[in-house]
PDB file of C-alpha atoms in Angstrom:
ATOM      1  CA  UNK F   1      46.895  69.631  66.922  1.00  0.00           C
ATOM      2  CA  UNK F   2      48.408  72.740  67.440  1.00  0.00           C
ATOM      3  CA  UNK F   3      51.402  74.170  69.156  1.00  0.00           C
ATOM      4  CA  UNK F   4      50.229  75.556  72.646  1.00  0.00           C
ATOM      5  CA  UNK F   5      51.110  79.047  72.762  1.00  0.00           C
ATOM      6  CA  UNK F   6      51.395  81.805  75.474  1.00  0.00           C
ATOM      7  CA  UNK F   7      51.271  85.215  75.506  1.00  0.00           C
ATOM      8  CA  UNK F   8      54.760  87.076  76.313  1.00  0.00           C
ATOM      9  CA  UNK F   9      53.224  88.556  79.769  1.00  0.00           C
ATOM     10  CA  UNK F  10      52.721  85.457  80.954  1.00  0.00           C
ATOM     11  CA  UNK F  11      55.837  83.856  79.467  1.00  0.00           C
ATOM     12  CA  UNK F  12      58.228  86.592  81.017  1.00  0.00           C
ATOM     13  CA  UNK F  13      56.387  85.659  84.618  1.00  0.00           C
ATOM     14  CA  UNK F  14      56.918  82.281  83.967  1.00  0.00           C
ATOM     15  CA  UNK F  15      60.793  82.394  83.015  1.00  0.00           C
ATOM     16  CA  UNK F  16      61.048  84.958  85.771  1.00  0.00           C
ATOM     17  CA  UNK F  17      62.348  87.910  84.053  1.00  0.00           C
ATOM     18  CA  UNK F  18      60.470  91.515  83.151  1.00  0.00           C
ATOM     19  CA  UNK F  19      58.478  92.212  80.475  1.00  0.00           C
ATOM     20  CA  UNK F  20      61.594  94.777  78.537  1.00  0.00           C
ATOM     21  CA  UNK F  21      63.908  91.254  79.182  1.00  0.00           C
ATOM     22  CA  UNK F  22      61.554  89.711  76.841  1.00  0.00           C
ATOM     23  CA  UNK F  23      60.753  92.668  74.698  1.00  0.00           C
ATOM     24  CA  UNK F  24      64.563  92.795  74.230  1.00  0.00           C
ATOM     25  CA  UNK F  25      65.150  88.824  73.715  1.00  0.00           C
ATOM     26  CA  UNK F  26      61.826  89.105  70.694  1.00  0.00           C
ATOM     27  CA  UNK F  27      63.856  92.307  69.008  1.00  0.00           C
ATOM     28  CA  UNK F  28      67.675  90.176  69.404  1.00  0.00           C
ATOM     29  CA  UNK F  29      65.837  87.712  67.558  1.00  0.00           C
ATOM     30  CA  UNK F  30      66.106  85.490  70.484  1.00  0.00           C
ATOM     31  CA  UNK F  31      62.584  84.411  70.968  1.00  0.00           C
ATOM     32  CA  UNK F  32      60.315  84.620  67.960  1.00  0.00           C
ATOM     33  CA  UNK F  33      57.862  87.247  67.284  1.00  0.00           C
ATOM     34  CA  UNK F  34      54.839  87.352  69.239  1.00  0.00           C
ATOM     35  CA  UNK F  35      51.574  87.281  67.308  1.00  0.00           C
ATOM     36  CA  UNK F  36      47.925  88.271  67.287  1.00  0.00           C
ATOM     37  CA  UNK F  37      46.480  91.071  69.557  1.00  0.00           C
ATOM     38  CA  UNK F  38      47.653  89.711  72.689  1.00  0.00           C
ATOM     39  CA  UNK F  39      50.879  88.911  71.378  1.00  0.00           C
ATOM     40  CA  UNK F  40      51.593  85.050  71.848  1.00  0.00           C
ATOM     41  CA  UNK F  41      54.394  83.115  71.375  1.00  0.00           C
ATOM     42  CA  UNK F  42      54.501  79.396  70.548  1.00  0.00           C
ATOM     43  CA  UNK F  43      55.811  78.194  74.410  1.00  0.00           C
ATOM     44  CA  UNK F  44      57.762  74.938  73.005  1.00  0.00           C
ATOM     45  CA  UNK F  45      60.065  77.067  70.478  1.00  0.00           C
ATOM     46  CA  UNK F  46      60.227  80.093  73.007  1.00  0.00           C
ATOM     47  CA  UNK F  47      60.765  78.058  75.999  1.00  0.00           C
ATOM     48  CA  UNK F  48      63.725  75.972  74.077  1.00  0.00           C
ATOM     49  CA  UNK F  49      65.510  79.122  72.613  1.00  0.00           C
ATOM     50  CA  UNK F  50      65.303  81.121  75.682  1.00  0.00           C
ATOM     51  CA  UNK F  51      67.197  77.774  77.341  1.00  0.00           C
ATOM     52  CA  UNK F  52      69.614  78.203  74.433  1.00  0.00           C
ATOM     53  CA  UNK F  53      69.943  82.062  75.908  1.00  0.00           C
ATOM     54  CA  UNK F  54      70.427  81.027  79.005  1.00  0.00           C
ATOM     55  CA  UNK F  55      73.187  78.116  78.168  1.00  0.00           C
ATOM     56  CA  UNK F  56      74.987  80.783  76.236  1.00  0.00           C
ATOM     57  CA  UNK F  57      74.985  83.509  78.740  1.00  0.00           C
ATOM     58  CA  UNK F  58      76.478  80.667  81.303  1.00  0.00           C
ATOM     59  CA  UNK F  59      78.955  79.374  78.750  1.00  0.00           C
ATOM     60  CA  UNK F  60      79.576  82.947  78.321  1.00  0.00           C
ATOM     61  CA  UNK F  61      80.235  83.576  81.864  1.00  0.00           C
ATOM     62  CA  UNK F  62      81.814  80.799  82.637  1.00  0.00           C
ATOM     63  CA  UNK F  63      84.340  81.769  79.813  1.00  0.00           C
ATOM     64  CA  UNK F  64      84.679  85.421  81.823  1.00  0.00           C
ATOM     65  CA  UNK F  65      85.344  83.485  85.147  1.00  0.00           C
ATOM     66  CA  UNK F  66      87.924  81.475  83.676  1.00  0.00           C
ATOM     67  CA  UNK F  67      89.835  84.200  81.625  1.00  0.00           C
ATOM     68  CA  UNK F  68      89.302  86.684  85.209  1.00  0.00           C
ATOM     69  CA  UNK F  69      91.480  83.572  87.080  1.00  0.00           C
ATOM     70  CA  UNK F  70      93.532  83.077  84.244  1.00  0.00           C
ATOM     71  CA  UNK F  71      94.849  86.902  84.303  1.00  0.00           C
ATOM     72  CA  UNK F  72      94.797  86.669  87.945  1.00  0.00           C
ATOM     73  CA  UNK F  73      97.412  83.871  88.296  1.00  0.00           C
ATOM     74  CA  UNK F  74      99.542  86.036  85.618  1.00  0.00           C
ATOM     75  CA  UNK F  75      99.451  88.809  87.597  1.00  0.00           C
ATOM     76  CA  UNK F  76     100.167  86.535  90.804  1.00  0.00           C
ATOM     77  CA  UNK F  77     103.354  84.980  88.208  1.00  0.00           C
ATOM     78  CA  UNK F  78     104.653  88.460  87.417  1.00  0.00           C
ATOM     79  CA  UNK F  79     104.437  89.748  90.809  1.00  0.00           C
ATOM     80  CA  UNK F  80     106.295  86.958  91.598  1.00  0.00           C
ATOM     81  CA  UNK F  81     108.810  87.608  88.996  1.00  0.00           C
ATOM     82  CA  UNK F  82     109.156  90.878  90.349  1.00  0.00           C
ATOM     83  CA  UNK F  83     109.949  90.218  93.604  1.00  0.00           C
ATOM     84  CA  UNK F  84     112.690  87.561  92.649  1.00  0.00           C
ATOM     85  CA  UNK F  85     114.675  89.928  90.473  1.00  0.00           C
ATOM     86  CA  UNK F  86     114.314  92.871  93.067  1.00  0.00           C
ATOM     87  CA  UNK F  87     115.501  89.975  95.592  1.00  0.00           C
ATOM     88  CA  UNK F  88     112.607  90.752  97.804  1.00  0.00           C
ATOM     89  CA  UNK F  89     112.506  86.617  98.610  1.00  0.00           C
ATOM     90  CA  UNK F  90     114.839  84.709 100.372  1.00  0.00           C
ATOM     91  CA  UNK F  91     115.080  80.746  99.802  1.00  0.00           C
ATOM     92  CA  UNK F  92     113.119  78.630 102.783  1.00  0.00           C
ATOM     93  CA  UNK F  93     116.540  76.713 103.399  1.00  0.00           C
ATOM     94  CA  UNK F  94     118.458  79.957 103.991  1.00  0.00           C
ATOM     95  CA  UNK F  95     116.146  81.277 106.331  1.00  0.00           C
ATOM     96  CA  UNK F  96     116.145  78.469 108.795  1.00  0.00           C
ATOM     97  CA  UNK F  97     119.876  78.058 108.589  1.00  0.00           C
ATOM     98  CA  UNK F  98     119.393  82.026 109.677  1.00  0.00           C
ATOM     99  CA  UNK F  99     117.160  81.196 112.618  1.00  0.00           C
ATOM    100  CA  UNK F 100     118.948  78.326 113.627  1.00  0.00           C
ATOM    101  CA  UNK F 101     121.898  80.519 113.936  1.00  0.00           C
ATOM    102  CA  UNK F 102     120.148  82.945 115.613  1.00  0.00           C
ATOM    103  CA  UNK F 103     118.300  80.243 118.332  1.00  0.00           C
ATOM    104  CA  UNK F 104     121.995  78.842 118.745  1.00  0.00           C
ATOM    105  CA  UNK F 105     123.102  82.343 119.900  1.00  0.00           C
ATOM    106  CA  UNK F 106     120.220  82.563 121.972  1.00  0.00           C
ATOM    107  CA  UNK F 107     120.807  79.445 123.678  1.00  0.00           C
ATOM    108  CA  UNK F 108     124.085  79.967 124.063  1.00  0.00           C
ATOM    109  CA  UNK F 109     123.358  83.456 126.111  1.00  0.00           C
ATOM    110  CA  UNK F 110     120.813  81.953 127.970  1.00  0.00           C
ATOM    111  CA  UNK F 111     123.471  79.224 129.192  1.00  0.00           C
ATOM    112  CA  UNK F 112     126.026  81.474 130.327  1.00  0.00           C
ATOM    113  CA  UNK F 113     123.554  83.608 132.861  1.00  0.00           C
ATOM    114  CA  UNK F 114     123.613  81.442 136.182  1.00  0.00           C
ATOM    115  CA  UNK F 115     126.889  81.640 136.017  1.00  0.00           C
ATOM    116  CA  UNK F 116     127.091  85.424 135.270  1.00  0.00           C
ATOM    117  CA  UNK F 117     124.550  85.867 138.405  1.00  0.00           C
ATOM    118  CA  UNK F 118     126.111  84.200 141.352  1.00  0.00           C
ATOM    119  CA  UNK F 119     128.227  81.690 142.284  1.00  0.00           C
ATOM    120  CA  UNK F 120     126.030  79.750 144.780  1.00  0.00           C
ATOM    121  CA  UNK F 121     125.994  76.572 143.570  1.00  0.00           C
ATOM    122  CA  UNK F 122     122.447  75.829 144.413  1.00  0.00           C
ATOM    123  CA  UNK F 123     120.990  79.181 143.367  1.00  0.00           C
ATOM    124  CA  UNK F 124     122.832  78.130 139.786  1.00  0.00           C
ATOM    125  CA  UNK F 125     121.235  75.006 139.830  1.00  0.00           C
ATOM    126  CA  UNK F 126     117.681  76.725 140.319  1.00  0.00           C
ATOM    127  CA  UNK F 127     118.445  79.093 137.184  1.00  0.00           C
ATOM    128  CA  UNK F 128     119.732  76.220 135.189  1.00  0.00           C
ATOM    129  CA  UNK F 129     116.240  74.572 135.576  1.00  0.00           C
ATOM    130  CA  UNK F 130     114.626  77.612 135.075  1.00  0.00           C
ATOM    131  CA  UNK F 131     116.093  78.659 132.471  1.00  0.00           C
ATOM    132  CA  UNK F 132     115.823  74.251 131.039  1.00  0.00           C
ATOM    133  CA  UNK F 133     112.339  74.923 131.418  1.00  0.00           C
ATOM    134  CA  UNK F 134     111.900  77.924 129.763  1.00  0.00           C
ATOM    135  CA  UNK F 135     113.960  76.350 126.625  1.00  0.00           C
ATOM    136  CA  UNK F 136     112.165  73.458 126.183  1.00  0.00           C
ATOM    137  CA  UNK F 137     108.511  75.626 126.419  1.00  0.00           C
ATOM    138  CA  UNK F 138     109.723  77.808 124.056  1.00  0.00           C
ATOM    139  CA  UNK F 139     110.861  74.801 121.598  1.00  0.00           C
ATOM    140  CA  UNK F 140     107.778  73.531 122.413  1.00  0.00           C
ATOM    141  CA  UNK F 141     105.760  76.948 121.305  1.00  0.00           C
ATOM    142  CA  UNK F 142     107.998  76.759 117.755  1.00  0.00           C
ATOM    143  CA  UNK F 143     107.636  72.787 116.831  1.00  0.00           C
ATOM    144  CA  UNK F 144     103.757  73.887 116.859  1.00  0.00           C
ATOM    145  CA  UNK F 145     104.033  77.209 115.081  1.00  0.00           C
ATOM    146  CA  UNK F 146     106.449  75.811 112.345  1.00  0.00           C
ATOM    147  CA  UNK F 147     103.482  72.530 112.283  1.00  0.00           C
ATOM    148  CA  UNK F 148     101.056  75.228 111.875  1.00  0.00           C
ATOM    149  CA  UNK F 149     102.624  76.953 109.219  1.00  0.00           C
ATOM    150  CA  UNK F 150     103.111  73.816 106.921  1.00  0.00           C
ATOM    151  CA  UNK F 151     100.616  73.663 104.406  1.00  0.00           C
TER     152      UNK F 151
END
């Protein structure tokens, strides 16, 4: 029995693509040449080497996708680079021994203020709390930014 065959109208419809797309893939030499007057192809041996085209052209662009990340991350690397030897970063460890120094002087001024305002005992005690209240909010509002930030 023979090979079934279709013609290339109806096997560009049925692969989805235009009838130039398979004009183009019969001149590559991708699909073989159509024959008779309504132009047919055999549909087992076009519909496996237009799979092959299709497996190359994703193994192709896979290949781009890869190489387009690869030259990404060594841009992101010599960015990087950059920015160390222009000393554009700071190590993690010296920036919170920076704002630890800075909430300690903070903390400090905050302390010395009821007793800067008045010396009313009880009015001292109310900014004490106060200002207690106000530390341990504002503690509160970093422990959950610095969480937030850890990734």
């Amino acid at each position: 029995m023979a090979d079934a065959t279709i013609t290339a109208v109806a096997f560009s419809r049925l692969v989805g693509a235009t009838k130039p797309e398979v004009d183009e893939l019969v001149a590559s030499g991708t699909l073989p040449q159509p024959t008779g007057r309504d132009r047919r192809l055999p549909l087992r041996e076009a519909a496996a080497s237009y799979l092959a085209h299709l497996r190359a052209h994703l193994a192709t662009a896979r290949a781009g996708a890869a190489a387009s990340r690869a030259q990404d991350a060594r841009a992101d690397a010599a960015a990087l680079t950059l920015a160390v030897e222009r000393r554009e970063l700071i190590d993690a460890q010296e920036v919170e021994v920076a704002l630890d120094a800075v909430c300690g002087a903070i903390n400090v001024a905050l302390l010395c203020i009821p007793t800067r305002v008045t010396r009313d005992l009880s009015q001292r005690r109310l900014l004490e709390e106060s200002i207690y209240r106000l530390r341990a909010e504002l503690a509160l509002d970093l422990s959950t930014a610095s969480e937030g930030n850890t990734t």
